Short mmCIF file of C-alpha atoms in Angstrom, two decimals:
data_model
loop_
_atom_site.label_atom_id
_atom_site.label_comp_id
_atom_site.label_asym_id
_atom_site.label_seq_id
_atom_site.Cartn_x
_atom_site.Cartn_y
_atom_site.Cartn_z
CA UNK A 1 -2.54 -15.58 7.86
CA UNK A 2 -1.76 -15.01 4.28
CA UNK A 3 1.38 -14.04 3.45
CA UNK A 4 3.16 -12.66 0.02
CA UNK A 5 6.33 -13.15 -1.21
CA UNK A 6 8.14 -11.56 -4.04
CA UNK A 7 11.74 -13.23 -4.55
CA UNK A 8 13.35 -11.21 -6.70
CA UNK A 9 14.73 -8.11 -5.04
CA UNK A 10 16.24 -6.42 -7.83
CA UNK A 11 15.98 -6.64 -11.69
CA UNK A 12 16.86 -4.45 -14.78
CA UNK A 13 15.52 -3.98 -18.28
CA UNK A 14 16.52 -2.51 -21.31
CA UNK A 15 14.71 -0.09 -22.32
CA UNK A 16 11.84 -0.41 -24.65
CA UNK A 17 12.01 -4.77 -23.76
CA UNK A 18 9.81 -6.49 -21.63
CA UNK A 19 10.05 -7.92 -18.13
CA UNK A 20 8.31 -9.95 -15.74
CA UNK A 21 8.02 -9.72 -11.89
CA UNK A 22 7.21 -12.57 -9.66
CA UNK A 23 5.17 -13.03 -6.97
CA UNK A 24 3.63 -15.63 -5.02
CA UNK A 25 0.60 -15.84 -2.31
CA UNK A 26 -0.33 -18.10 0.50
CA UNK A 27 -3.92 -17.94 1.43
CA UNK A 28 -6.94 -20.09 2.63
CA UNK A 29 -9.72 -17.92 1.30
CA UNK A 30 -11.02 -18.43 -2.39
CA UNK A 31 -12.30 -14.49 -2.79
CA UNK A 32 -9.59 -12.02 -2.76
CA UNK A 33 -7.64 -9.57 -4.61
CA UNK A 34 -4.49 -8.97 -5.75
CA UNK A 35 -2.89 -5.63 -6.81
CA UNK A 36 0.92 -4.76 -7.99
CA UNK A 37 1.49 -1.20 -7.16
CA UNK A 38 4.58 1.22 -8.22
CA UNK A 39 6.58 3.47 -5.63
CA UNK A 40 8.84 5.59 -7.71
CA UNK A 41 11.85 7.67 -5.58
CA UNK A 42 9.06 9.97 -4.71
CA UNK A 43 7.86 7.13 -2.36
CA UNK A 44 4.01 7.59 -3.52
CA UNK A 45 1.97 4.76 -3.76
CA UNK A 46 0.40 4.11 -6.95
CA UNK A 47 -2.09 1.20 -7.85
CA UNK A 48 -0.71 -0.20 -11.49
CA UNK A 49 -3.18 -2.67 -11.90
CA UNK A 50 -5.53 -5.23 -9.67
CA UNK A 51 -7.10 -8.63 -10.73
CA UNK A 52 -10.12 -10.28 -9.02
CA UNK A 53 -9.40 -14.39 -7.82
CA UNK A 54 -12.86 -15.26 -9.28
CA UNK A 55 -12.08 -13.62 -12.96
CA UNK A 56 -9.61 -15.97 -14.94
CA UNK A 57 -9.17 -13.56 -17.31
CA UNK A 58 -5.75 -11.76 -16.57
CA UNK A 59 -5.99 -7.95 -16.11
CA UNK A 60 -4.78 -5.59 -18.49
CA UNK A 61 -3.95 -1.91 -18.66
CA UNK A 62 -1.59 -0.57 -21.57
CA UNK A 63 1.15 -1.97 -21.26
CA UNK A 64 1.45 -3.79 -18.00
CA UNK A 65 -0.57 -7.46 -17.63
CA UNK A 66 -0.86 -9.92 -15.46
CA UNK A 67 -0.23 -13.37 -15.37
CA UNK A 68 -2.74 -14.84 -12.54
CA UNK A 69 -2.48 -18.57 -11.91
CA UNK A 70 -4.78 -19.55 -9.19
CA UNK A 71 -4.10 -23.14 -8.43
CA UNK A 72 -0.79 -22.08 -8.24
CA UNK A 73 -1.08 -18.81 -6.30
CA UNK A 74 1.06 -16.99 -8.32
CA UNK A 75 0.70 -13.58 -9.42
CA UNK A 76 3.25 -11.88 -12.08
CA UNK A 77 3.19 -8.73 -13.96
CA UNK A 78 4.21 -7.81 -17.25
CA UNK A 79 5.86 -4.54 -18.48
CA UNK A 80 6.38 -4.43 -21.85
CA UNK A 81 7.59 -1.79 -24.04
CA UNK A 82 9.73 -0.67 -21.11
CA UNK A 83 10.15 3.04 -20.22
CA UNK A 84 12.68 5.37 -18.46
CA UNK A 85 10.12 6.45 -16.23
CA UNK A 86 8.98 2.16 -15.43
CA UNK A 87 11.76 2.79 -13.07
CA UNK A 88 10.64 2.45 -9.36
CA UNK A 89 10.16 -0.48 -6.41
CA UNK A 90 7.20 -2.60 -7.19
CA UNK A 91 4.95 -4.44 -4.92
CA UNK A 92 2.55 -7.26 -4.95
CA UNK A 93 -0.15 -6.79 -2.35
CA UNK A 94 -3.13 -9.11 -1.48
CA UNK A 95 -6.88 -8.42 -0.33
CA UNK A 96 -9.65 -9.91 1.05
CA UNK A 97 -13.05 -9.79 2.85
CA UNK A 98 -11.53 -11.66 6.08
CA UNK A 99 -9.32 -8.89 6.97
CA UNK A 100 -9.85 -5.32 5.42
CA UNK A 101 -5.93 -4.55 4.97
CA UNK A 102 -3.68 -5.20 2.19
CA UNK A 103 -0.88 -7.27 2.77
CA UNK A 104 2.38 -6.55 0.53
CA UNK A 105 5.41 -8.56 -0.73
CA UNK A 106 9.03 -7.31 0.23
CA UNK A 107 9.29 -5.45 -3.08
CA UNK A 108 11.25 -5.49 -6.16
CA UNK A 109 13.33 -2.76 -7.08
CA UNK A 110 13.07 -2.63 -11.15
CA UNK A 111 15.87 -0.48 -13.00
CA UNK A 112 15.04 0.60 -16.88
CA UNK A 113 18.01 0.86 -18.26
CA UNK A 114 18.38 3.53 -21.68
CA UNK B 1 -8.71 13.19 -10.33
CA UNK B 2 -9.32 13.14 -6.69
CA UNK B 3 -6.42 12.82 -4.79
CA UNK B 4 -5.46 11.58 -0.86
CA UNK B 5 -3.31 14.31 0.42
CA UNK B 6 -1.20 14.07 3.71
CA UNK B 7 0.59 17.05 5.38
CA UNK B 8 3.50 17.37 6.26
CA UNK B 9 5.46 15.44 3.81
CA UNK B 10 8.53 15.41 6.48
CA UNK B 11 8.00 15.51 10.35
CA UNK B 12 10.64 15.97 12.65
CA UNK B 13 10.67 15.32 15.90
CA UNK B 14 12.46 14.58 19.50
CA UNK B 15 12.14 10.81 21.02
CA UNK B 16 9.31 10.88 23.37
CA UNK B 17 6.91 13.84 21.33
CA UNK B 18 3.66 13.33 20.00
CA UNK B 19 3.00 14.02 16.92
CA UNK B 20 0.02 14.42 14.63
CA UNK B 21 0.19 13.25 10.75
CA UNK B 22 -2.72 14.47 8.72
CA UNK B 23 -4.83 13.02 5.96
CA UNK B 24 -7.66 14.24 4.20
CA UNK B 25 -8.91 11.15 2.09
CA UNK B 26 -11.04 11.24 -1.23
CA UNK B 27 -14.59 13.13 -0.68
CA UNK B 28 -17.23 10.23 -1.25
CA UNK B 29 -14.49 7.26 -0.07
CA UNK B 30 -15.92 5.45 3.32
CA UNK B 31 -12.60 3.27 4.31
CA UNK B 32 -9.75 5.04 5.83
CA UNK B 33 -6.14 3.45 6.55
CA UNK B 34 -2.81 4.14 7.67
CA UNK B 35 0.32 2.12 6.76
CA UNK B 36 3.74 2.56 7.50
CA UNK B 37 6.95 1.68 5.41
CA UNK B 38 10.62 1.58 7.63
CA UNK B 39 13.26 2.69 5.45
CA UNK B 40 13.70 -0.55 3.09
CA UNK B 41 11.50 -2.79 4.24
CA UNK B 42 7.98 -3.85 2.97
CA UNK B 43 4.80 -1.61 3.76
CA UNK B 44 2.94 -2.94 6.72
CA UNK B 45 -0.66 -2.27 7.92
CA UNK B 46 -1.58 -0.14 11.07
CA UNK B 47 -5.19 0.38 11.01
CA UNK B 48 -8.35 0.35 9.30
CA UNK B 49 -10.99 2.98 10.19
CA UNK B 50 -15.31 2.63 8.88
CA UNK B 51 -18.34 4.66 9.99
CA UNK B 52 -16.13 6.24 13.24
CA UNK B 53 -14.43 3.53 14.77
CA UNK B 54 -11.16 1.25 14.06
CA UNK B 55 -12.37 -1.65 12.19
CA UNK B 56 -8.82 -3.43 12.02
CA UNK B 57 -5.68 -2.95 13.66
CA UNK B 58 -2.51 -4.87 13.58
CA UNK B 59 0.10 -5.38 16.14
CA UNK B 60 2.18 -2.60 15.74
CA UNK B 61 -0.46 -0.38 16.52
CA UNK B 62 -0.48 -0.08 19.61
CA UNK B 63 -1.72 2.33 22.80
CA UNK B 64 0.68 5.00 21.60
CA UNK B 65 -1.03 5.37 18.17
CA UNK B 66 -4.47 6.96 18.17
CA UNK B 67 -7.03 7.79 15.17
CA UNK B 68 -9.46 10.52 14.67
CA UNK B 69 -11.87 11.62 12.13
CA UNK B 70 -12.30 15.09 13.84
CA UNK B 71 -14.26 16.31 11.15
CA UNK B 72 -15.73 15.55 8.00
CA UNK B 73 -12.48 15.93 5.88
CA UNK B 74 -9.44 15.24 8.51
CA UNK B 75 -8.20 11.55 9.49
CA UNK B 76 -5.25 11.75 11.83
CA UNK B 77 -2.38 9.15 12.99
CA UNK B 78 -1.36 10.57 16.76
CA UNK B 79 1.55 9.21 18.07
CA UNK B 80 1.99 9.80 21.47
CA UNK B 81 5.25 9.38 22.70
CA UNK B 82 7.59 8.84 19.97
CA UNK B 83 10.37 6.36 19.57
CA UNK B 84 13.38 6.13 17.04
CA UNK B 85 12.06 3.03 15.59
CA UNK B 86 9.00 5.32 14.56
CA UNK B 87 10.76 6.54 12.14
CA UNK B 88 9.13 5.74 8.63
CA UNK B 89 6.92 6.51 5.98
CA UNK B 90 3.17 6.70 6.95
CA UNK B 91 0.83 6.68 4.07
CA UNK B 92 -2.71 6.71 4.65
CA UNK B 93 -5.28 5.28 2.07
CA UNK B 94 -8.96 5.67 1.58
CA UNK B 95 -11.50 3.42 -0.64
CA UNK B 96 -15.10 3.83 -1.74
CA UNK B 97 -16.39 0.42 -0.32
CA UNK B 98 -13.65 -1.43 1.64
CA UNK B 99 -11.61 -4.82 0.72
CA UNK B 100 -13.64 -4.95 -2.72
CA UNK B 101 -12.48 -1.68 -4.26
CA UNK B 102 -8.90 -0.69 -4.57
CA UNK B 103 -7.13 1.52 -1.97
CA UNK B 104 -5.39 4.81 -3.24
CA UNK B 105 -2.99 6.13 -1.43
CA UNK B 106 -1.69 9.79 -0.32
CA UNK B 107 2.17 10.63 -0.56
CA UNK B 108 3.10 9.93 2.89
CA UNK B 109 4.84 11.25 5.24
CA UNK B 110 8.18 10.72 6.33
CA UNK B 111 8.41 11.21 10.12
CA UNK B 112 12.26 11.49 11.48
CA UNK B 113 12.73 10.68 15.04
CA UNK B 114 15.70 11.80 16.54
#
């Protein structure tokens, strides 16, 4: 079963600095996805940005990347330039063709501060 | 841009009711989902739905949830005989192609059983 885990529960930022989020993966399977996606206190779901295992080229978009390590099943994202509106729970999920459901990390709640 | 939508946004209901959430997922997406967040803890996976039948389903979803695609717009979550540990956020998700293409989600609905 593959499992995610995200250990750091809370973190804050200044704003307009960067920060980085962990998260790690256990799997068996060498095709999969990962995704990190952003619940603000309106509770919607929204995909931030997704990296395919076979690319090792880490995703990009704006200003949130990804640092994707295979060997080492880790999976991190990158907010830089930090923003009031960055603020929100962010999770780390995982994909892939052996079961058609995402599976998400506990979350980490990420405060911008002004 | 095409959006999931899910009404209501809040259900409430009596322990032991049924109750219907509603979905109506992107026009040319094939995969259907629901998923379910408890109040501060991780989202977790309930079902996957393809061509008119459940293609996944996890543990928790069990013979008091149902699915339906009554019609060519509508995917429904039926719970039949509610329980106070129902209580969550249900967020339903649909995707153009399955595992390979990323899942967007609606806004959920927060269902209240009392």
């Amino acid at each position: 079963a593959q499992t995610v885990t995200q250990s750091q529960p809370e973190m804050s930022v200044q704003e307009a600095e960067t920060v980085t989020l962990s998260c790690t993966y256990d799997t068996s399977e060498s095709n999969y996805y990962l995704f990190w996606y952003k619940q603000p206190p309106s509770r919607q779901m929204i995909l931030v940005i997704r990296q395919e295992a076979y690319k090792q080229q880490n995703a990009t978009e704006n200003r949130f990347s990804v640092n994707f390590q295979k060997a080492a099943k880790s999976f991190s994202l990158k907010i830089s330039d930090s923003q009031l509106g960055d603020t929100a729970m962010y999770f780390c999920a995982f994909i892939n063709n052996a079961g058609n459901m995402l599976t998400f990390g506990g979350g980490t709640r990420l405060m911008v501060k002004p | 841009e095409p959006e999931v939508t899910q009404t209501p946004s809040h259900q409430v209901t009596q322990m032991g009711q049924e109750v219907i959430l509603r979905c109506v997922p992107i026009s040319n997406h094939l995969y259907f989902y629901w998923y379910r967040q408890i109040l501060g803890q991780k989202v977790e996976f309930l079902v996957s739905f393809y061509n008119n039948e459940i293609s996944e389903k996890s543990e928790i979803f069990d013979d008091q949830f149902s699915v339906e695609r009554p019609d060519g717009s509508n995917f429904t979550l039926k719970i039949r005989s509610t329980k106070l540990e129902d209580s969550a956020m249900y967020f339903c998700a649909s995707s153009p192609t399955g595992w390979d293409s990323p899942l967007h989600f609606g806004n959920g609905t927060r269902l209240t059983v009392t």
